Each structure stands twice: as C-alpha cells, then as structure tokens.
C-alpha cells in the first residue's frame, strides 16, 4: 500500500530513520560504557523494543504497570519502572510479574518505602528498588541539594524488609526547559547533561557510604537518562561510582520539541502524522488557511520551550523536508489549523505530513503504527498498551 492510499489521520514511522536512531543511541551508550535501558513509553511497541534489544539494549524501562505487563507478556525479562509505584493493587500485579522477569521500581518518600516494604515483606519476596533523585527537574525524587534526606531514605530502604536497594535513578527533565537567558541551545544541552551526571553521582556516593558500604560498588546502579541530555553525555566517576545505565526513550522517533532544543535534526524525525486537507479559505490579507483531518486527538496539544505552534509541516507525503510557509497554528479535536501565507500551495484532498511536537503522546493515541519506507507502507505494528 502507498502512503497516498492510507486512511487519514494515521501515524507513520519511517523504518530507515528509526533503525538509524536506534543504532546511533546504542553506540553512544556503548562508547560511554553504560547499559542502554530504553524507555518504551515512547513507542509502546514490542516490534521496536525487539529492534532495540537486537542492537544491544540491556533491559527495558517503562512508566506504568500495564506497560510492564505487556512487555513481560511479550517475553522481555528485565523491566524497570522509572516511576514511584504506590498502592497494593499495583504491587500485587508486579509481584505476579516477578515470577517471569526481573522487576524494579522507584521510591522517594518514607511513606512510599514503608508501603512497599509492608507489601513485599508480607508476600515473602524481596523487590529491587532504586531511590529516585531530583537533579533539577522539580518533579519526583529526593532533591539533590539535600544529601541528609537522601541518606536517611537510603538507610530506611536498607533496613526495610522486602526491599533490596539496587541503586539510584534520575531523569533530568529540566533539559526540556530550553536555554536560560544568555545561553545557546547547545550550552543548555551541555549544562543539563553535566547536572544530571554530577548531581546523581554526588547523591549516589553519599547514599552508598551510608546505606550499602558492604556492597560491591560496581553493582550499585546509577541510572540516568533523557533524550536531550544524551546528546552530550560523557560518563564520569566519583568515589569509584560511575553512571551504569541510561534510559532515553524519545530518541527512537525524535519530534519537533527535540528539533527545537537542538537534540536532533529534522531529518532524524522518524514519526509523522499524516492528514488530509478537508477545507481551505483565503483571507482578505492573502493568507490562506487550510484545515486537515488530524487534530489534537492525534497531534496532541503539547508545546515546547523552543517550538512554535503544534509541530513542523513537511513538504508532502514523501519528502521529509520542512514546509517553509506552513504553520500549524491551532488544533481542535479533529482538525489541524494550518496557516499558509502567500500563494496557495495545497488543494482540498492533498495529504500533509507533519512532525508532531511530542511523539510519545501521539503514539499513546493510536492502536497501530504504520511503518513506511519512502512512500510505501511496509508493515503495521500494534501499540501494545
Ligand atoms: C523517569 C524517566 N526516565 C526516562 C525518560 C525518557 O526521557 P526522554 O523522553 O527524554 O527520552 C523519561 C521521560 O519522560 C522519564 O520520565
């Protein structure tokens, strides 16, 4: 089938770019001597996870219990929930998975530690946990500037029955905030990569000495990762602890936000939304407005620090080049709003391909991804959860 025959809206994945992105990130990880444990929340695709493992990925990262279940059911046997999992209902489901796979998740509060400990101790099983550290994002995690809190948590985990402290974990989400005043995009990427590495190693060293001094330092996991910070990641060492694994997810597809941040080029973007012009009008000013059948239910309304509008419109269904005159200015549920200054370039019925701002959220709206090679659809991969 050709792209021109596909029902719209649809989400397309360019297989050549996908494979190139997977190989490139794997070689970045290998050259820095860290395991790559890709976050599958981006693609939710067993087919893509298999390609990542074939290239050398070591375990998978997920965000939710259903994602863990779907990937264990597909045969993956080392799943890390980079999430502070809370609740006996969720622990129950993870316990069931522990018969088939290595399962680990995050803790970052005394309450969370004691709830997990009560459950797994009662069940007579030890579950691996990592202490989540906040290296500047401001979301979950013990703040990096409070080593006493981190050490207290680590001691509590070390003493908690049912829990096995296997390391520390962070996600430098501040990389998505873009440059500070006076900084270039590249400076911002370098700064956040350095913050992620230095801050987690500092906390890891303090925790290790307080809570796990008898353990093998090499076996203490120090897990970091985001797509923007991977651009400048260099491994480092503190008190004989190093970064042991990285967990980027978005890099398989990239998206308009990553282009805006300077974390990739437009030509790296593997995922596009395909829509069709369903109406158009010309304003008195000469500006043409066109409306496509891909709205917020597929493009999604995320915006980014260094992006305008809701994505990047491409020349046409085949060529992945930016359309210099087309802005995606708005989204209704089923309509994408395009603004085309100057001469009309689209007719009603024409297909438009666009790179959405945030590929991970676009995937979560879909049941399947259409895999394309040039203008041909060569496979359909289900979205697993
Ligand atoms: C905890 C955690 N780890 C890893 C990632 C992957 O980062 P990215 O999407 O930048 O590749 C995320 C992304 O949200 C995350 O929240």
Short mmCIF file of C-alpha atoms and ligand atoms in Angstrom, two decimals:
data_model
loop_
_atom_site.label_atom_id
_atom_site.label_comp_id
_atom_site.label_asym_id
_atom_site.label_seq_id
_atom_site.Cartn_x
_atom_site.Cartn_y
_atom_site.Cartn_z
CA UNK A 1 0.00 0.00 0.00
CA UNK A 2 1.20 3.54 -0.72
CA UNK A 3 1.04 6.41 1.76
CA UNK A 4 -1.39 8.01 -0.66
CA UNK A 5 -3.87 5.18 -0.05
CA UNK A 6 -3.73 5.26 3.75
CA UNK A 7 -6.80 6.21 5.76
CA UNK A 8 -6.19 9.55 7.49
CA UNK A 9 -5.30 10.54 10.12
CA UNK A 10 -2.53 7.99 10.59
CA UNK A 11 0.78 7.79 12.37
CA UNK A 12 3.70 6.77 10.17
CA UNK A 13 7.13 5.55 11.24
CA UNK A 14 9.99 5.78 8.76
CA UNK A 15 11.83 2.50 9.24
CA UNK A 16 15.19 3.71 7.95
CA UNK A 17 15.27 6.64 10.35
CA UNK A 18 14.04 4.52 13.24
CA UNK A 19 16.82 1.97 12.75
CA UNK A 20 19.42 4.70 12.37
CA UNK A 21 18.28 6.35 15.62
CA UNK A 22 18.33 3.03 17.50
CA UNK A 23 21.86 2.22 16.28
CA UNK A 24 23.16 5.69 16.99
CA UNK A 25 21.96 5.77 20.61
CA UNK A 26 23.26 2.26 21.21
CA UNK A 27 26.70 3.27 20.01
CA UNK A 28 26.63 6.41 22.24
CA UNK A 29 25.87 4.18 25.24
CA UNK A 30 28.47 1.58 24.33
CA UNK A 31 31.21 4.15 23.81
CA UNK A 32 30.47 5.64 27.28
CA UNK A 33 30.49 2.18 28.87
CA UNK A 34 26.89 2.27 30.11
CA UNK A 35 23.98 -0.08 29.58
CA UNK A 36 21.16 1.31 27.42
CA UNK A 37 17.80 0.54 29.01
CA UNK A 38 15.46 2.38 26.60
CA UNK A 39 12.19 3.84 27.88
CA UNK A 40 9.43 2.17 25.87
CA UNK A 41 6.73 4.71 26.82
CA UNK A 42 7.69 6.49 23.59
CA UNK A 43 6.74 3.68 21.21
CA UNK A 44 4.83 1.10 23.30
CA UNK A 45 5.79 -1.31 20.52
CA UNK A 46 7.06 -4.83 21.00
CA UNK A 47 8.47 -4.74 17.46
CA UNK A 48 10.54 -1.65 18.24
CA UNK A 49 11.70 -2.96 21.63
CA UNK A 50 12.92 -6.12 19.86
CA UNK A 51 14.93 -3.98 17.45
CA UNK A 52 16.44 -2.11 20.40
CA UNK A 53 17.42 -5.34 22.16
CA UNK A 54 18.86 -6.77 18.91
CA UNK A 55 21.15 -3.74 18.77
CA UNK A 56 22.32 -4.26 22.37
CA UNK A 57 19.77 -2.71 24.74
CA UNK A 58 20.01 -4.22 28.20
CA UNK A 59 16.56 -4.41 29.79
CA UNK A 60 13.65 -2.02 29.24
CA UNK A 61 12.30 0.98 31.12
CA UNK A 62 8.55 1.50 31.49
CA UNK A 63 6.40 4.07 33.29
CA UNK A 64 3.29 2.06 34.17
CA UNK A 65 2.25 -1.33 35.45
CA UNK A 66 0.24 -2.14 32.27
CA UNK A 67 3.35 -1.36 30.20
CA UNK A 68 5.36 -3.72 32.42
CA UNK A 69 2.71 -6.42 31.95
CA UNK A 70 2.58 -6.01 28.17
CA UNK A 71 6.34 -6.28 27.74
CA UNK A 72 6.76 -9.19 30.17
CA UNK A 73 3.96 -10.97 28.27
CA UNK A 74 5.97 -10.37 25.08
CA UNK A 75 8.98 -12.12 26.63
CA UNK A 76 11.14 -9.27 27.96
CA UNK A 77 12.67 -10.35 31.24
CA UNK A 78 14.20 -7.25 32.83
CA UNK A 79 11.79 -4.37 33.36
CA UNK A 80 12.45 -1.23 35.35
CA UNK A 81 9.57 1.07 36.24
CA UNK A 82 11.19 4.52 36.32
CA UNK A 83 8.32 5.58 38.49
CA UNK A 84 7.46 5.79 42.17
CA UNK A 85 4.89 2.98 42.18
CA UNK A 86 2.40 3.31 45.04
CA UNK A 87 -0.51 1.06 46.03
CA UNK A 88 -1.10 -2.58 46.97
CA UNK A 89 -3.13 -3.12 43.77
CA UNK A 90 -0.05 -2.22 41.73
CA UNK A 91 2.38 -4.16 43.92
CA UNK A 92 0.11 -7.21 43.52
CA UNK A 93 0.45 -7.02 39.74
CA UNK A 94 4.22 -6.50 39.92
CA UNK A 95 4.54 -9.46 42.28
CA UNK A 96 2.84 -11.65 39.65
CA UNK A 97 5.37 -10.42 37.05
CA UNK A 98 8.31 -11.23 39.32
CA UNK A 99 7.84 -14.94 38.51
CA UNK A 100 8.75 -14.17 34.91
CA UNK A 101 11.05 -11.17 34.93
CA UNK A 102 13.39 -9.05 36.98
CA UNK A 103 11.26 -6.14 38.17
CA UNK A 104 12.45 -2.94 39.83
CA UNK A 105 10.83 0.39 40.63
CA UNK A 106 11.49 3.70 42.39
CA UNK A 107 10.90 5.01 45.88
CA UNK A 108 11.43 8.56 47.06
CA UNK A 109 9.46 9.04 50.32
CA UNK A 110 9.44 7.39 53.73
CA UNK A 111 5.74 6.62 53.25
CA UNK A 112 6.35 5.00 49.87
CA UNK A 113 9.19 2.92 51.26
CA UNK A 114 7.14 1.62 54.15
CA UNK A 115 4.10 0.82 51.96
CA UNK A 116 6.22 -1.16 49.50
CA UNK A 117 8.13 -2.82 52.32
CA UNK A 118 4.92 -3.88 54.14
CA UNK A 119 3.51 -5.42 50.97
CA UNK A 120 6.58 -7.31 49.73
CA UNK A 121 7.65 -8.46 53.20
CA UNK A 122 4.13 -9.88 53.73
CA UNK A 123 4.35 -11.59 50.36
CA UNK A 124 7.71 -13.10 51.38
CA UNK A 125 9.54 -11.64 48.37
CA UNK A 126 12.31 -9.05 48.04
CA UNK A 127 11.75 -6.50 45.31
CA UNK A 128 14.53 -4.33 43.88
CA UNK A 129 14.07 -0.60 44.34
CA UNK A 130 16.03 2.46 43.30
CA UNK A 131 15.89 5.75 45.14
CA UNK A 132 14.73 8.45 42.78
CA UNK A 133 16.74 11.66 42.93
CA UNK A 134 15.68 15.06 41.60
CA UNK A 135 18.68 16.62 39.84
CA UNK A 136 16.86 19.84 38.97
CA UNK A 137 13.63 18.89 37.22
CA UNK A 138 11.46 19.59 40.26
CA UNK A 139 9.18 16.54 39.88
CA UNK A 140 9.59 13.39 42.00
CA UNK A 141 12.81 12.41 43.75
CA UNK A 142 14.76 13.42 46.78
CA UNK A 143 16.28 16.83 45.94
CA UNK A 144 19.99 16.61 45.06
CA UNK A 145 20.90 19.50 47.37
CA UNK A 146 19.71 17.64 50.49
CA UNK A 147 22.15 14.79 51.00
CA UNK A 148 20.92 14.19 54.56
CA UNK A 149 17.42 13.42 53.29
CA UNK A 150 18.85 11.13 50.65
CA UNK A 151 20.98 9.30 53.17
CA UNK A 152 18.01 8.92 55.57
CA UNK A 153 15.93 7.39 52.78
CA UNK A 154 18.74 5.07 51.77
CA UNK A 155 19.16 3.87 55.36
CA UNK A 156 15.43 3.26 55.61
CA UNK A 157 15.42 1.19 52.41
CA UNK A 158 18.48 -0.75 53.57
CA UNK A 159 16.66 -1.63 56.82
CA UNK A 160 13.26 -2.32 55.22
CA UNK A 161 12.24 -5.98 54.91
CA UNK A 162 11.02 -6.89 51.44
CA UNK A 163 13.12 -4.21 49.71
CA UNK A 164 16.51 -4.59 48.09
CA UNK A 165 18.26 -1.27 47.37
CA UNK A 166 19.86 -1.74 43.96
CA UNK A 167 20.74 1.88 43.17
CA UNK A 168 19.65 5.41 42.38
CA UNK A 169 17.79 6.84 39.40
CA UNK A 170 17.10 10.27 37.94
CA UNK A 171 15.66 11.97 34.87
CA UNK A 172 16.99 15.47 34.15
CA UNK A 173 13.69 16.74 32.74
CA UNK A 174 14.98 20.30 33.05
CA UNK A 175 16.63 19.61 29.70
CA UNK A 176 13.17 20.30 28.22
CA UNK A 177 13.09 23.84 29.67
CA UNK A 178 15.48 25.06 26.95
CA UNK A 179 18.27 27.62 27.26
CA UNK A 180 18.43 30.13 30.10
CA UNK A 181 18.89 33.80 29.20
CA UNK A 182 22.26 34.23 27.51
CA UNK A 183 22.72 30.51 26.90
CA UNK A 184 22.80 28.87 23.47
CA UNK A 185 20.79 25.70 22.87
CA UNK A 186 24.00 23.74 22.85
CA UNK A 187 25.14 25.30 26.14
CA UNK A 188 21.81 24.29 27.68
CA UNK A 189 22.15 20.70 26.49
CA UNK A 190 25.71 20.52 27.84
CA UNK A 191 24.75 22.10 31.16
CA UNK A 192 21.84 19.75 31.80
CA UNK A 193 23.88 16.69 30.82
CA UNK A 194 26.54 17.73 33.31
CA UNK A 195 23.97 18.49 36.02
CA UNK A 196 22.43 15.07 35.55
CA UNK A 197 25.74 13.24 35.86
CA UNK A 198 27.39 15.26 38.62
CA UNK A 199 24.34 15.63 40.85
CA UNK A 200 23.33 11.97 40.75
CA UNK A 201 26.90 10.80 41.37
CA UNK A 202 27.18 13.10 44.38
CA UNK A 203 23.98 11.74 45.92
CA UNK A 204 24.88 8.16 44.97
CA UNK A 205 28.24 8.43 46.73
CA UNK A 206 26.65 9.78 49.94
CA UNK A 207 23.95 7.11 49.93
CA UNK A 208 26.29 4.29 49.14
CA UNK A 209 28.59 5.06 52.04
CA UNK A 210 25.66 5.38 54.45
CA UNK A 211 23.44 2.52 53.38
CA UNK A 212 25.34 -0.02 51.34
CA UNK A 213 29.04 0.16 52.27
CA UNK A 214 29.41 -3.64 52.21
CA UNK A 215 28.07 -3.97 48.67
CA UNK A 216 30.13 -4.18 45.54
CA UNK A 217 30.41 -0.60 44.21
CA UNK A 218 30.36 -1.83 40.63
CA UNK A 219 26.99 -3.48 41.26
CA UNK A 220 25.36 -0.32 42.63
CA UNK A 221 23.27 1.01 39.77
CA UNK A 222 23.34 4.68 38.87
CA UNK A 223 20.64 5.21 36.26
CA UNK A 224 20.10 8.46 34.35
CA UNK A 225 18.52 9.41 31.13
CA UNK A 226 16.64 11.63 28.80
CA UNK A 227 16.96 12.21 25.08
CA UNK A 228 18.20 15.84 25.33
CA UNK A 229 20.88 15.07 27.94
CA UNK A 230 22.16 12.09 25.95
CA UNK A 231 23.41 14.47 23.26
CA UNK A 232 26.37 15.49 25.46
CA UNK A 233 26.53 12.65 27.95
CA UNK A 234 30.05 11.66 29.00
CA UNK A 235 30.45 9.13 31.77
CA UNK A 236 32.30 10.19 34.92
CA UNK A 237 33.40 8.79 38.24
CA UNK A 238 33.01 9.78 41.86
CA UNK A 239 34.24 7.70 44.80
CA UNK A 240 34.57 4.78 42.37
CA UNK A 241 30.91 5.05 41.37
CA UNK A 242 30.05 5.70 37.72
CA UNK A 243 26.89 6.02 35.68
CA UNK A 244 25.86 2.44 34.93
CA UNK A 245 22.84 2.89 32.65
CA UNK A 246 20.97 5.42 30.52
CA UNK A 247 17.23 5.39 29.83
CA UNK A 248 16.37 7.72 26.92
CA UNK A 249 13.09 6.93 25.16
CA UNK A 250 12.13 9.63 22.71
CA UNK A 251 15.26 9.20 20.55
CA UNK A 252 13.71 6.36 18.53
CA UNK A 253 11.42 8.88 16.82
CA UNK A 254 12.52 12.35 17.98
CA UNK A 255 9.95 15.12 17.37
CA UNK A 256 9.53 18.87 16.88
CA UNK A 257 10.42 19.58 20.52
CA UNK A 258 13.75 17.76 20.13
CA UNK A 259 14.43 19.67 16.89
CA UNK A 260 13.68 22.91 18.76
CA UNK A 261 16.03 22.02 21.61
CA UNK A 262 18.79 21.12 19.15
CA UNK A 263 18.82 17.49 20.30
CA UNK A 264 18.36 16.25 16.70
CA UNK A 265 17.95 17.42 13.13
CA UNK A 266 14.61 17.43 11.31
CA UNK A 267 15.94 14.61 9.13
CA UNK A 268 16.22 12.40 12.23
CA UNK A 269 12.49 12.56 12.94
CA UNK A 270 11.05 9.11 12.24
CA UNK A 271 7.45 9.61 13.30
CA UNK A 272 4.97 11.73 11.38
CA UNK A 273 1.24 12.31 11.44
CA UNK A 274 -0.46 12.01 8.06
CA UNK A 275 -3.55 14.12 7.47
CA UNK A 276 -5.59 15.41 4.54
CA UNK A 277 -6.75 18.91 3.67
CA UNK A 278 -10.50 18.88 4.26
CA UNK A 279 -11.20 22.60 3.77
CA UNK A 280 -9.46 25.84 2.95
CA UNK A 281 -10.18 29.53 2.68
CA UNK A 282 -8.30 32.69 1.72
CA UNK A 283 -8.43 35.70 3.98
CA UNK A 284 -8.55 39.28 2.66
CA UNK A 285 -4.91 39.67 3.75
CA UNK A 286 -3.91 36.97 1.27
CA UNK A 287 -3.18 34.43 3.97
CA UNK A 288 -4.53 31.03 3.18
CA UNK A 289 -5.96 28.87 5.94
CA UNK A 290 -6.25 25.16 5.47
CA UNK A 291 -7.73 22.55 7.77
CA UNK A 292 -6.57 18.95 7.98
CA UNK A 293 -8.30 15.90 9.42
CA UNK A 294 -5.64 15.48 12.13
CA UNK A 295 -6.46 17.38 15.28
CA UNK A 296 -5.49 17.30 18.92
CA UNK A 297 -6.62 13.67 19.31
CA UNK A 298 -3.62 12.60 17.26
CA UNK A 299 -1.22 15.55 17.04
CA UNK A 300 -1.76 16.31 20.78
CA UNK A 301 -1.50 19.77 22.29
CA UNK A 302 1.93 19.64 23.91
CA UNK A 303 4.09 22.66 23.21
CA UNK A 304 7.80 23.03 23.84
CA UNK A 305 10.30 25.58 25.08
CA UNK A 306 11.80 26.18 21.63
CA UNK A 307 8.87 25.42 19.31
CA UNK A 308 6.17 27.50 17.64
CA UNK A 309 2.71 26.06 17.18
CA UNK A 310 1.96 22.37 17.15
CA UNK A 311 4.61 20.76 15.01
CA UNK A 312 6.52 21.04 11.76
CA UNK A 313 4.64 20.71 8.46
CA UNK A 314 6.52 18.83 5.75
CA UNK A 315 6.55 19.38 2.00
CA UNK A 316 4.42 16.43 1.07
CA UNK A 317 3.67 12.87 1.95
CA UNK A 318 7.02 11.51 0.79
CA UNK A 319 9.74 14.08 1.23
CA UNK A 320 10.66 14.79 4.83
CA UNK A 321 11.55 18.44 4.33
CA UNK A 322 10.13 21.32 6.29
CA UNK A 323 7.46 23.29 4.51
CA UNK A 324 8.80 26.80 4.98
CA UNK A 325 5.50 28.61 4.65
CA UNK A 326 3.14 26.48 6.68
CA UNK A 327 2.46 26.98 10.38
CA UNK A 328 0.34 24.66 12.46
CA UNK A 329 -1.39 27.36 14.45
CA UNK A 330 -4.21 25.54 16.21
CA UNK A 331 -5.87 22.23 16.91
CA UNK A 332 -9.47 21.28 17.51
CA UNK A 333 -10.36 17.71 18.36
CA UNK A 334 -10.49 16.51 14.74
CA UNK A 335 -8.97 19.48 12.87
CA UNK A 336 -5.47 20.79 12.48
CA UNK A 337 -5.36 24.51 11.59
CA UNK A 338 -2.72 25.49 9.03
CA UNK A 339 -1.68 28.99 8.05
CA UNK A 340 -0.13 29.40 4.60
CA UNK A 341 0.98 32.96 3.88
CA UNK A 342 1.20 33.99 0.22
CA UNK A 343 0.35 31.79 -2.72
CA UNK A 344 -1.81 28.75 -2.16
CA UNK A 345 0.18 25.55 -2.08
CA UNK A 346 -2.42 22.99 -1.10
CA UNK A 347 -5.65 21.77 -2.61
CA UNK A 348 -8.55 20.18 -0.76
CA UNK A 349 -7.79 16.46 -0.70
CA UNK A 350 -3.99 16.89 -0.60
CA UNK A 351 -2.11 14.90 2.01
CA UNK A 352 0.07 16.64 4.54
CA UNK A 353 2.65 15.03 6.75
CA UNK A 354 3.76 16.71 9.93
CA UNK A 355 6.22 16.09 12.74
CA UNK A 356 4.27 16.50 15.99
CA UNK A 357 5.73 18.34 18.95
CA UNK A 358 5.73 15.29 21.22
CA UNK A 359 5.89 11.87 19.55
CA UNK A 360 5.40 9.90 22.80
CA UNK A 361 1.95 11.38 23.41
CA UNK A 362 0.94 10.96 19.76
CA UNK A 363 1.72 7.23 19.93
CA UNK A 364 -0.45 6.88 23.05
CA UNK A 365 -3.48 7.95 20.96
CA UNK A 366 -3.02 5.11 18.46
CA UNK A 367 -3.74 1.39 18.12
CA UNK A 368 -1.08 0.88 15.47
CA UNK A 369 1.90 2.49 13.79
CA UNK A 370 2.25 2.29 10.02
CA UNK A 371 5.84 1.53 9.10
CA UNK A 372 6.92 3.20 5.89
CA UNK A 373 9.82 3.02 3.51
CA UNK A 374 9.79 6.06 1.24
CA UNK A 375 6.17 6.28 0.06
CA UNK A 376 5.23 2.67 0.77
CA UNK A 377 3.62 1.19 3.88
CA UNK A 378 5.60 -1.97 4.58
CA UNK A 379 4.31 -3.10 7.99
CA UNK A 380 1.78 -2.34 10.72
CA UNK A 381 3.00 -2.54 14.30
CA UNK A 382 0.45 -2.64 17.12
CA UNK A 383 0.73 -0.21 20.03
CA UNK A 384 0.89 -2.56 22.99
CA UNK A 385 -0.88 -0.68 25.76
C1 LIG B 1 11.81 8.83 34.59
C2 LIG B 1 12.08 8.97 33.13
N1 LIG B 1 13.12 8.31 32.60
C3 LIG B 1 13.41 8.39 31.28
C4 LIG B 1 12.65 9.18 30.44
C5 LIG B 1 12.99 9.24 28.98
O1 LIG B 1 13.33 10.53 28.59
P1 LIG B 1 13.10 11.07 27.10
O2 LIG B 1 11.66 11.04 26.83
O3 LIG B 1 13.68 12.45 27.14
O4 LIG B 1 13.86 10.19 26.21
C6 LIG B 1 11.56 9.88 30.96
C7 LIG B 1 10.72 10.71 30.10
O5 LIG B 1 9.71 11.24 30.45
C8 LIG B 1 11.26 9.78 32.34
O6 LIG B 1 10.24 10.45 32.89
#
